[in-house]
Short mmCIF file of C-alpha atoms and ligand atoms in Angstrom, two decimals:
data_model
loop_
_atom_site.label_atom_id
_atom_site.label_comp_id
_atom_site.label_asym_id
_atom_site.label_seq_id
_atom_site.Cartn_x
_atom_site.Cartn_y
_atom_site.Cartn_z
CA MET X 18 -103.08 -27.61 20.06
CA ILE X 19 -103.06 -27.54 16.34
CA PHE X 20 -100.36 -24.84 16.40
CA PHE X 21 -98.31 -26.52 18.95
CA ILE X 22 -98.01 -29.93 17.24
CA VAL X 23 -97.32 -28.26 13.81
CA MET X 24 -94.67 -26.17 15.51
CA SER X 25 -93.25 -29.29 17.08
CA ILE X 26 -93.08 -31.24 13.96
CA ASN X 27 -91.35 -28.57 12.11
CA LEU X 28 -88.65 -28.03 14.85
CA LEU X 29 -88.16 -31.99 15.15
CA GLY X 30 -87.94 -31.85 11.07
CA ASP X 31 -85.33 -29.27 11.25
CA GLY X 32 -83.28 -31.26 13.95
CA VAL X 33 -83.08 -34.32 11.80
CA ARG X 34 -82.22 -32.26 8.93
CA ASP X 35 -79.45 -30.86 10.76
CA ALA X 36 -78.03 -34.09 11.90
CA LEU X 37 -78.33 -35.84 8.43
CA ASP X 38 -77.92 -33.32 5.78
CA PRO X 39 -74.25 -33.89 3.99
CA ARG X 40 -74.06 -30.44 2.66
CA LEU X 41 -74.37 -28.94 6.40
CA LYS X 42 -71.76 -31.57 7.72
CA SER X 43 -69.12 -30.43 5.07
CA GLY X 44 -69.68 -26.93 6.03
CA ALA X 45 -70.37 -25.75 2.58
CA LEU X 46 -73.34 -23.86 4.07
CA THR X 47 -71.91 -22.35 7.08
CA ARG X 48 -71.47 -18.36 6.99
CA PRO X 49 -68.12 -17.51 5.65
CA GLN X 50 -65.40 -15.71 7.82
CA PRO X 51 -64.85 -12.06 6.77
CA ALA X 52 -61.24 -12.83 5.56
CA THR X 53 -59.71 -16.32 4.42
CA LYS X 54 -58.44 -18.57 7.08
CA ILE X 55 -54.75 -18.80 7.28
CA ASP X 56 -53.23 -22.45 8.17
CA PRO X 57 -51.43 -22.12 11.44
CA THR X 58 -48.68 -24.72 9.62
CA PHE X 59 -48.22 -22.03 7.19
CA ASN X 60 -45.36 -22.41 4.42
CA ALA X 61 -43.69 -19.18 4.47
CA ALA X 62 -42.57 -17.78 1.05
CA LYS X 63 -38.69 -18.52 0.86
CA GLU X 64 -37.82 -15.96 -1.48
CA GLU X 65 -37.76 -12.15 -0.94
CA SER X 66 -40.96 -10.20 -2.51
CA ASN X 67 -40.08 -7.26 -4.86
CA PRO X 68 -40.10 -4.40 -3.00
CA ASP X 69 -41.08 -1.90 -6.22
CA ALA X 70 -44.22 -3.87 -6.93
CA VAL X 71 -47.55 -2.53 -6.21
CA LEU X 72 -48.58 -6.13 -5.78
CA SER X 73 -45.99 -8.95 -5.25
CA VAL X 74 -47.57 -12.69 -4.82
CA ASN X 75 -44.92 -14.99 -3.85
CA ALA X 76 -45.53 -18.78 -3.80
CA LEU X 77 -49.10 -18.53 -2.90
CA GLU X 78 -50.81 -21.49 -1.83
CA THR X 79 -54.68 -21.36 -1.60
CA GLN X 80 -56.69 -25.03 -0.97
CA PHE X 81 -60.17 -25.76 -0.26
CA ARG X 82 -60.44 -28.41 2.46
CA ILE X 83 -63.53 -30.25 1.98
CA ALA X 84 -64.35 -33.15 4.60
CA LYS X 85 -60.60 -35.20 3.91
CA ARG X 86 -60.11 -33.89 0.44
CA VAL X 87 -57.78 -30.94 -0.42
CA TYR X 88 -58.16 -28.98 -3.50
CA ARG X 89 -54.92 -27.23 -4.18
CA ALA X 90 -56.67 -24.50 -6.28
CA VAL X 91 -53.49 -22.25 -6.36
CA ASN X 92 -50.33 -23.97 -5.93
CA GLN X 93 -46.99 -22.12 -5.50
CA VAL X 94 -48.28 -19.01 -7.77
CA SER X 95 -45.81 -15.96 -8.00
CA PHE X 96 -46.02 -12.89 -9.75
CA ASP X 97 -45.35 -9.16 -9.44
CA ILE X 98 -47.55 -5.95 -10.71
CA ALA X 99 -45.56 -2.79 -11.17
CA PRO X 100 -47.13 0.62 -10.80
CA GLY X 101 -49.34 1.44 -14.11
CA GLU X 102 -48.73 -2.12 -15.27
CA CYS X 103 -51.54 -4.51 -16.63
CA LEU X 104 -50.81 -8.22 -15.68
CA GLY X 105 -53.22 -10.67 -17.70
CA LEU X 106 -53.63 -13.91 -15.97
CA ILE X 107 -55.10 -16.34 -18.89
CA GLY X 108 -56.01 -19.95 -18.22
CA GLU X 109 -58.81 -22.60 -19.10
CA SER X 110 -61.79 -22.47 -16.75
CA GLY X 111 -60.97 -23.94 -13.20
CA SER X 112 -57.34 -23.42 -13.40
CA GLY X 113 -57.41 -20.97 -10.25
CA LYS X 114 -57.43 -17.71 -11.77
CA SER X 115 -60.38 -16.38 -9.59
CA VAL X 116 -59.05 -18.07 -6.38
CA THR X 117 -55.86 -16.35 -6.94
CA ALA X 118 -57.57 -13.09 -7.42
CA LEU X 119 -59.85 -13.37 -4.51
CA SER X 120 -56.83 -14.63 -2.26
CA VAL X 121 -55.34 -10.98 -2.49
CA MET X 122 -57.77 -9.37 -0.42
CA GLY X 123 -58.82 -12.41 1.93
CA LEU X 124 -61.94 -12.99 -0.15
CA VAL X 125 -61.82 -16.87 -0.44
CA ALA X 126 -64.67 -18.09 1.50
CA SER X 127 -63.64 -19.91 4.62
CA PRO X 128 -64.65 -22.61 5.11
CA PRO X 129 -63.54 -24.53 3.23
CA GLY X 130 -60.88 -22.12 1.63
CA VAL X 131 -57.32 -21.85 3.23
CA ILE X 132 -54.33 -19.93 2.51
CA SER X 133 -51.64 -22.48 3.34
CA GLY X 134 -48.71 -21.03 2.33
CA GLY X 135 -46.65 -18.03 0.37
CA ASP X 136 -46.59 -14.26 0.72
CA ILE X 137 -48.85 -11.58 -0.52
CA ARG X 138 -47.53 -7.73 -0.42
CA PHE X 139 -49.39 -4.94 -1.55
CA LYS X 140 -46.96 -1.96 -1.45
CA GLY X 141 -44.34 -3.60 0.54
CA ASP X 142 -46.84 -4.51 3.39
CA SER X 143 -47.79 -8.39 3.93
CA LEU X 144 -51.21 -8.90 3.67
CA ILE X 145 -50.91 -12.53 5.13
CA GLY X 146 -52.29 -12.67 8.56
CA ALA X 147 -53.08 -8.96 8.38
CA SER X 148 -55.94 -7.77 10.62
CA TYR X 149 -59.63 -7.65 9.30
CA GLU X 150 -59.37 -3.95 9.86
CA THR X 151 -56.25 -3.61 7.56
CA LEU X 152 -58.13 -5.59 4.88
CA ARG X 153 -61.33 -3.88 5.15
CA LYS X 154 -59.73 -0.29 4.72
CA LEU X 155 -58.13 -1.62 1.64
CA ARG X 156 -60.75 -3.52 -0.02
CA GLY X 157 -62.89 -1.07 -2.51
CA ASN X 158 -60.56 1.74 -1.42
CA ASP X 159 -56.76 1.15 -2.84
CA VAL X 160 -57.43 -2.14 -4.10
CA ALA X 161 -60.78 -2.54 -6.11
CA TYR X 162 -62.48 -5.73 -7.94
CA ILE X 163 -64.53 -5.86 -11.02
CA PHE X 164 -66.59 -9.20 -11.45
CA GLN X 165 -67.98 -10.92 -14.50
CA ASP X 166 -71.50 -10.21 -13.56
CA PRO X 167 -72.34 -6.47 -12.78
CA LEU X 168 -75.80 -7.62 -11.83
CA ALA X 169 -74.31 -9.48 -9.00
CA THR X 170 -71.96 -6.90 -7.94
CA LEU X 171 -74.69 -3.87 -7.78
CA HIS X 172 -77.44 -4.03 -5.28
CA PRO X 173 -80.89 -4.41 -7.20
CA LEU X 174 -82.57 -2.57 -4.57
CA PHE X 175 -80.71 1.01 -4.40
CA ARG X 176 -80.11 3.45 -7.16
CA VAL X 177 -76.63 3.11 -8.73
CA GLY X 178 -75.54 6.62 -7.21
CA GLU X 179 -76.51 5.87 -4.04
CA GLN X 180 -74.30 2.59 -4.16
CA MET X 181 -71.45 4.67 -5.75
CA MET X 182 -71.77 7.26 -3.09
CA GLU X 183 -71.72 4.71 -0.45
CA ALA X 184 -68.42 3.37 -1.90
CA ILE X 185 -67.09 6.75 -1.34
CA LEU X 186 -68.55 7.59 2.16
CA VAL X 187 -67.40 4.25 3.91
CA HIS X 188 -63.85 5.17 3.06
CA GLU X 189 -63.97 8.89 3.60
CA LYS X 190 -65.49 11.56 5.49
CA VAL X 191 -66.46 14.00 2.88
CA PRO X 192 -70.07 15.80 2.77
CA PRO X 193 -72.67 13.90 0.56
CA ALA X 194 -72.62 16.75 -1.95
CA ASP X 195 -68.98 16.19 -2.69
CA ALA X 196 -69.73 12.31 -2.89
CA HIS X 197 -72.37 12.90 -5.47
CA ALA X 198 -70.40 15.19 -7.49
CA ARG X 199 -67.30 12.63 -7.44
CA ALA X 200 -69.83 9.87 -8.81
CA VAL X 201 -71.41 11.74 -11.54
CA SER X 202 -67.71 12.92 -12.81
CA LEU X 203 -66.99 9.18 -12.73
CA LEU X 204 -69.94 8.03 -14.61
CA GLU X 205 -68.92 10.71 -17.27
CA ALA X 206 -65.46 9.70 -17.31
CA VAL X 207 -66.71 5.88 -18.02
CA HIS X 208 -68.69 7.69 -20.95
CA ILE X 209 -72.06 6.96 -19.35
CA PRO X 210 -74.27 9.36 -21.37
CA ASN X 211 -76.42 11.89 -19.15
CA ALA X 212 -74.47 10.94 -16.07
CA PRO X 213 -76.54 13.00 -13.57
CA GLU X 214 -80.00 11.46 -14.56
CA ARG X 215 -78.28 7.88 -14.73
CA MET X 216 -77.45 8.37 -10.88
CA ASN X 217 -81.05 7.71 -10.31
CA ALA X 218 -81.42 4.59 -12.28
CA PHE X 219 -81.95 1.21 -10.77
CA PRO X 220 -79.15 -1.54 -12.17
CA HIS X 221 -82.21 -3.23 -13.97
CA GLU X 222 -82.86 -0.20 -15.92
CA LEU X 223 -79.30 -0.22 -17.39
CA SER X 224 -78.15 -2.56 -20.28
CA GLY X 225 -75.45 -4.93 -19.66
CA GLY X 226 -72.57 -2.67 -21.24
CA MET X 227 -73.90 0.13 -19.07
CA ARG X 228 -74.01 -1.75 -15.71
CA GLN X 229 -70.66 -2.88 -16.41
CA ARG X 230 -69.40 0.56 -16.78
CA VAL X 231 -71.00 1.46 -13.53
CA ALA X 232 -69.10 -1.20 -11.94
CA ILE X 233 -65.84 -0.08 -13.08
CA ALA X 234 -66.86 3.76 -12.38
CA MET X 235 -67.45 2.16 -8.87
CA ALA X 236 -64.19 0.48 -8.67
CA LEU X 237 -62.69 4.03 -9.38
CA VAL X 238 -64.37 5.87 -6.62
CA ASN X 239 -61.48 5.87 -4.32
CA ASN X 240 -58.73 6.34 -6.55
CA PRO X 241 -57.44 2.54 -6.25
CA SER X 242 -53.66 1.75 -7.00
CA LEU X 243 -54.60 -1.67 -8.04
CA ILE X 244 -57.81 -2.66 -10.17
CA ILE X 245 -58.31 -6.62 -9.95
CA ALA X 246 -60.58 -7.36 -13.01
CA ASP X 247 -62.10 -11.05 -13.02
CA GLU X 248 -63.34 -11.76 -16.60
CA PRO X 249 -65.18 -8.33 -16.75
CA THR X 250 -66.08 -8.68 -20.65
CA THR X 251 -67.10 -12.36 -20.48
CA ALA X 252 -70.78 -11.86 -20.21
CA LEU X 253 -70.54 -8.78 -22.71
CA ASP X 254 -71.02 -8.99 -26.63
CA VAL X 255 -67.76 -8.49 -29.01
CA THR X 256 -68.98 -4.77 -29.64
CA VAL X 257 -69.32 -3.90 -26.22
CA GLN X 258 -66.18 -5.74 -25.07
CA GLY X 259 -64.02 -3.93 -27.26
CA GLN X 260 -65.42 -0.51 -25.63
CA ILE X 261 -64.79 -1.84 -21.96
CA LEU X 262 -61.57 -2.73 -23.13
CA ALA X 263 -60.60 0.35 -24.65
CA LEU X 264 -62.02 2.17 -21.66
CA LEU X 265 -60.01 0.22 -19.13
CA ASP X 266 -56.84 0.88 -20.95
CA GLU X 267 -57.49 4.63 -21.43
CA LEU X 268 -58.36 4.69 -17.32
CA ARG X 269 -55.10 2.86 -16.41
CA ARG X 270 -53.01 5.22 -18.49
CA THR X 271 -54.59 8.41 -17.34
CA ARG X 272 -54.90 7.45 -13.68
CA ASN X 273 -51.61 5.22 -13.41
CA VAL X 274 -53.49 2.12 -11.96
CA SER X 275 -52.09 -1.30 -12.09
CA VAL X 276 -54.38 -4.12 -13.15
CA LEU X 277 -54.68 -7.30 -12.86
CA PHE X 278 -56.53 -8.59 -15.65
CA ILE X 279 -58.02 -12.05 -15.54
CA THR X 280 -59.63 -13.71 -18.87
CA HIS X 281 -59.56 -16.97 -20.73
CA ASP X 282 -59.22 -15.21 -24.32
CA PHE X 283 -55.66 -14.47 -25.83
CA GLY X 284 -57.18 -11.69 -27.78
CA VAL X 285 -58.26 -9.87 -25.05
CA VAL X 286 -54.76 -10.05 -23.61
CA ALA X 287 -53.20 -9.04 -26.85
CA GLN X 288 -55.31 -5.71 -26.94
CA LEU X 289 -54.69 -4.99 -23.15
CA CYS X 290 -52.00 -6.26 -21.21
CA ASP X 291 -48.30 -5.60 -21.09
CA ARG X 292 -47.30 -8.85 -19.47
CA VAL X 293 -48.96 -12.20 -19.62
CA ALA X 294 -49.19 -15.07 -17.11
CA VAL X 295 -50.48 -18.30 -18.09
CA MET X 296 -52.17 -20.54 -15.55
CA TYR X 297 -52.92 -24.24 -15.58
CA ALA X 298 -54.31 -26.66 -12.87
CA GLY X 299 -53.06 -23.77 -10.13
CA LYS X 300 -49.89 -23.19 -11.37
CA ILE X 301 -48.27 -20.36 -13.41
CA VAL X 302 -46.79 -22.21 -16.42
CA GLU X 303 -45.33 -19.10 -18.26
CA THR X 304 -44.89 -15.63 -17.56
CA GLY X 305 -43.58 -13.08 -20.31
CA LYS X 306 -44.04 -9.71 -22.35
CA THR X 307 -47.57 -10.22 -23.96
CA ALA X 308 -45.90 -9.71 -27.64
CA GLU X 309 -43.14 -12.12 -26.81
CA VAL X 310 -45.42 -14.83 -25.51
CA LEU X 311 -47.77 -14.40 -28.40
CA ASP X 312 -44.98 -14.39 -30.93
CA ALA X 313 -43.20 -17.40 -29.57
CA PRO X 314 -44.75 -19.29 -26.68
CA ALA X 315 -42.58 -21.39 -24.73
CA HIS X 316 -44.99 -23.77 -22.89
CA PRO X 317 -46.70 -26.53 -25.00
CA TYR X 318 -49.99 -25.40 -23.22
CA THR X 319 -49.54 -21.77 -24.03
CA LYS X 320 -48.80 -22.60 -27.77
CA LYS X 321 -52.14 -24.56 -27.70
CA LEU X 322 -54.06 -22.09 -26.10
CA ILE X 323 -52.97 -19.53 -28.51
CA ALA X 324 -53.89 -21.61 -31.62
CA CYS X 325 -57.18 -21.92 -30.38
CA VAL X 326 -57.88 -18.35 -31.06
CA PRO X 327 -59.83 -18.05 -34.37
CA GLU X 328 -58.53 -15.63 -36.70
CA LEU X 329 -60.60 -13.62 -39.15
CA GLY X 330 -59.20 -14.48 -42.95
CA ARG X 331 -57.22 -17.76 -41.94
CA GLY X 332 -59.32 -19.55 -44.26
CA LYS X 333 -61.33 -22.65 -43.94
CA GLY X 334 -58.73 -24.70 -41.56
CA ASP X 335 -60.12 -26.51 -38.79
CA LEU X 336 -59.80 -24.73 -35.47
CA GLU X 337 -57.45 -26.48 -33.08
CA ALA X 338 -58.49 -27.77 -29.80
CA ILE X 339 -56.81 -29.12 -26.78
CA PRO X 340 -57.66 -32.91 -26.43
CA GLY X 341 -58.81 -34.25 -22.61
CA LEU X 342 -59.67 -32.12 -19.55
CA PRO X 343 -57.87 -30.32 -16.94
CA PRO X 344 -57.09 -32.58 -13.92
CA VAL X 345 -59.05 -32.35 -10.84
CA VAL X 346 -56.80 -30.28 -8.29
CA ASP X 347 -57.37 -32.98 -5.46
CA LYS X 348 -55.86 -35.49 -7.36
CA LEU X 349 -52.88 -34.10 -9.16
CA PRO X 350 -50.66 -36.35 -11.16
CA PRO X 351 -46.88 -36.34 -9.97
CA GLY X 352 -44.68 -34.24 -12.36
CA CYS X 353 -46.29 -31.75 -15.00
CA ALA X 354 -49.94 -31.66 -14.53
CA PHE X 355 -50.33 -30.95 -18.47
CA ALA X 356 -48.38 -34.10 -19.11
CA ALA X 357 -51.26 -36.18 -20.06
CA ARG X 358 -52.87 -33.59 -22.78
CA CYS X 359 -49.06 -32.53 -24.37
CA SER X 360 -48.04 -33.83 -27.52
CA LYS X 361 -44.39 -33.66 -26.44
CA ALA X 362 -44.73 -35.32 -23.04
CA LYS X 363 -41.79 -37.48 -22.39
CA ALA X 364 -41.31 -40.09 -19.30
CA ALA X 365 -39.57 -37.30 -17.46
CA CYS X 366 -42.53 -35.41 -17.48
CA GLU X 367 -44.74 -37.73 -15.46
CA THR X 368 -42.35 -38.02 -12.36
CA GLY X 369 -40.94 -35.41 -9.89
CA ASP X 370 -41.35 -31.92 -9.67
CA VAL X 371 -40.77 -29.48 -12.78
CA ALA X 372 -38.80 -26.40 -11.71
CA CYS X 373 -39.57 -22.96 -12.87
CA HIS X 374 -36.85 -21.57 -15.03
CA GLN X 375 -35.50 -18.88 -17.35
CA HIS X 376 -36.07 -19.42 -21.01
CA ALA X 377 -35.41 -17.39 -23.95
CA GLY X 378 -36.36 -14.37 -21.71
CA ARG X 379 -39.17 -15.29 -19.68
CA MET X 380 -39.94 -17.76 -16.88
CA VAL X 381 -41.39 -21.06 -17.97
CA LEU X 382 -42.55 -24.20 -15.90
CA CYS X 383 -41.47 -27.31 -18.64
CA HIS X 384 -38.72 -29.69 -19.22
CA PHE X 385 -39.16 -29.34 -22.91
CA PRO X 386 -39.99 -25.84 -23.85
CA GLU X 387 -40.89 -25.00 -27.42
CA GLU X 388 -37.84 -23.35 -29.43
CA LYS X 389 -38.07 -20.20 -30.77
CA ARG X 390 -39.28 -19.84 -34.30
CA VAL X 391 -36.50 -18.54 -36.60
P1 LIG H 21 -61.00 -20.25 -12.72
O1 LIG H 21 -59.51 -20.17 -13.28
O2 LIG H 21 -62.03 -20.75 -13.89
O3 LIG H 21 -61.54 -18.76 -12.18
P2 LIG H 21 -61.35 -20.98 -10.16
O4 LIG H 21 -60.16 -20.29 -9.51
O5 LIG H 21 -62.78 -20.20 -9.66
O6 LIG H 21 -61.18 -21.06 -11.61
O7 LIG H 21 -61.31 -22.54 -9.44
C1 LIG H 21 -60.02 -23.15 -9.24
C2 LIG H 21 -60.25 -24.34 -8.61
O8 LIG H 21 -60.88 -24.41 -7.48
C3 LIG H 21 -61.61 -25.07 -9.33
O9 LIG H 21 -60.84 -26.63 -9.76
C4 LIG H 21 -62.61 -25.30 -8.61
O10 LIG H 21 -63.16 -26.58 -8.46
C5 LIG H 21 -61.88 -25.03 -6.99
N1 LIG H 21 -62.82 -24.31 -6.17
C6 LIG H 21 -63.17 -22.88 -6.38
N2 LIG H 21 -64.06 -22.60 -5.39
C7 LIG H 21 -64.39 -23.95 -4.60
C8 LIG H 21 -65.04 -23.94 -3.52
N3 LIG H 21 -65.85 -23.00 -2.81
N4 LIG H 21 -65.06 -25.51 -3.12
C9 LIG H 21 -64.08 -26.16 -3.68
N5 LIG H 21 -63.41 -26.10 -4.86
C10 LIG H 21 -63.71 -24.99 -5.20
MG1 LIG H 22 -63.09 -17.53 -12.63
#
């Protein structure tokens, strides 16, 4: 009887929770689908994608739909990455960088994420509406991700060698001995000392920098053409960050891999990227060659971001900060999203859409771009 009563009260409690818990109602705790949902009333991209690019993202829109709210996390984002090129995607926290990166392989959790417009082409083939099988074959194979936290990427209960071999064997039918040899040679390529021994280490036995090297080696196991690195050095100290950046640069030059490098640090972009795209409130506000953008930023936001980077030997002057906070993406203001924080904003900035246009050899989304310094 006691058993029966306890079980019934538990079941009743679970039922009441399922009916009343607001988190369950919003769908936030439901199991995500294997690929991001595509909205049936899809806005197709108006312009043609660049056929020569490894990855071509064209007017991409990704939203989070929670109850009646729509968060426009990625709003009309377009960029191309050429073979062997490194594109830096930079912006404040919450600007939509990670959602852009995850959208590429349909990894945004749905619900609540929905891709509601645009096109994503990988080597010319559209990934919008591609079958789960197609995406699964590309994930970790031709397109690899490196995330910020290697402890979250690596399984805590398996040895790093086993995890790397599994990544190979899932995509290719090779004898386990060959997979083992390839994993060891990659650990050597990312400069892990004593690689054959390290194959038997558990993730917690390695230091943060070593773990991130393992994560990079794991991204390389199937010779990807594109690596998407989402703030891979943010959790590391500056010396290790320097080593990891040098390693990524060496690997992309020797293996001709394209890289989409996400960061919030202009110093990192300057060290690694050929081109840079600056993102704000879900839109790319400026794209151009790294050296040119650093030398003469055209968008007031880019200029402020660069002014925020501390410089050794600049003396005691105050470091600039951008006043205010980025807008919440479910209530975007009309006009330019940066207008409220911009010192140059005029009445025209607060109404109507700002069109992306060519200015001083690059694309910029601003009515009053900065003039080039003479
Ligand atoms: P970051 O540029 O820092 O990588 P993100 O791409 O992670 O930013 O987030 C972009 C925006 O999308 C943020 O405003 C965030 O609030 C929103 N967002 C991200 N994930 C979710 C989610 N699961 N549900 C609702 N909103 C989300
Ligand atoms: Mg992020």
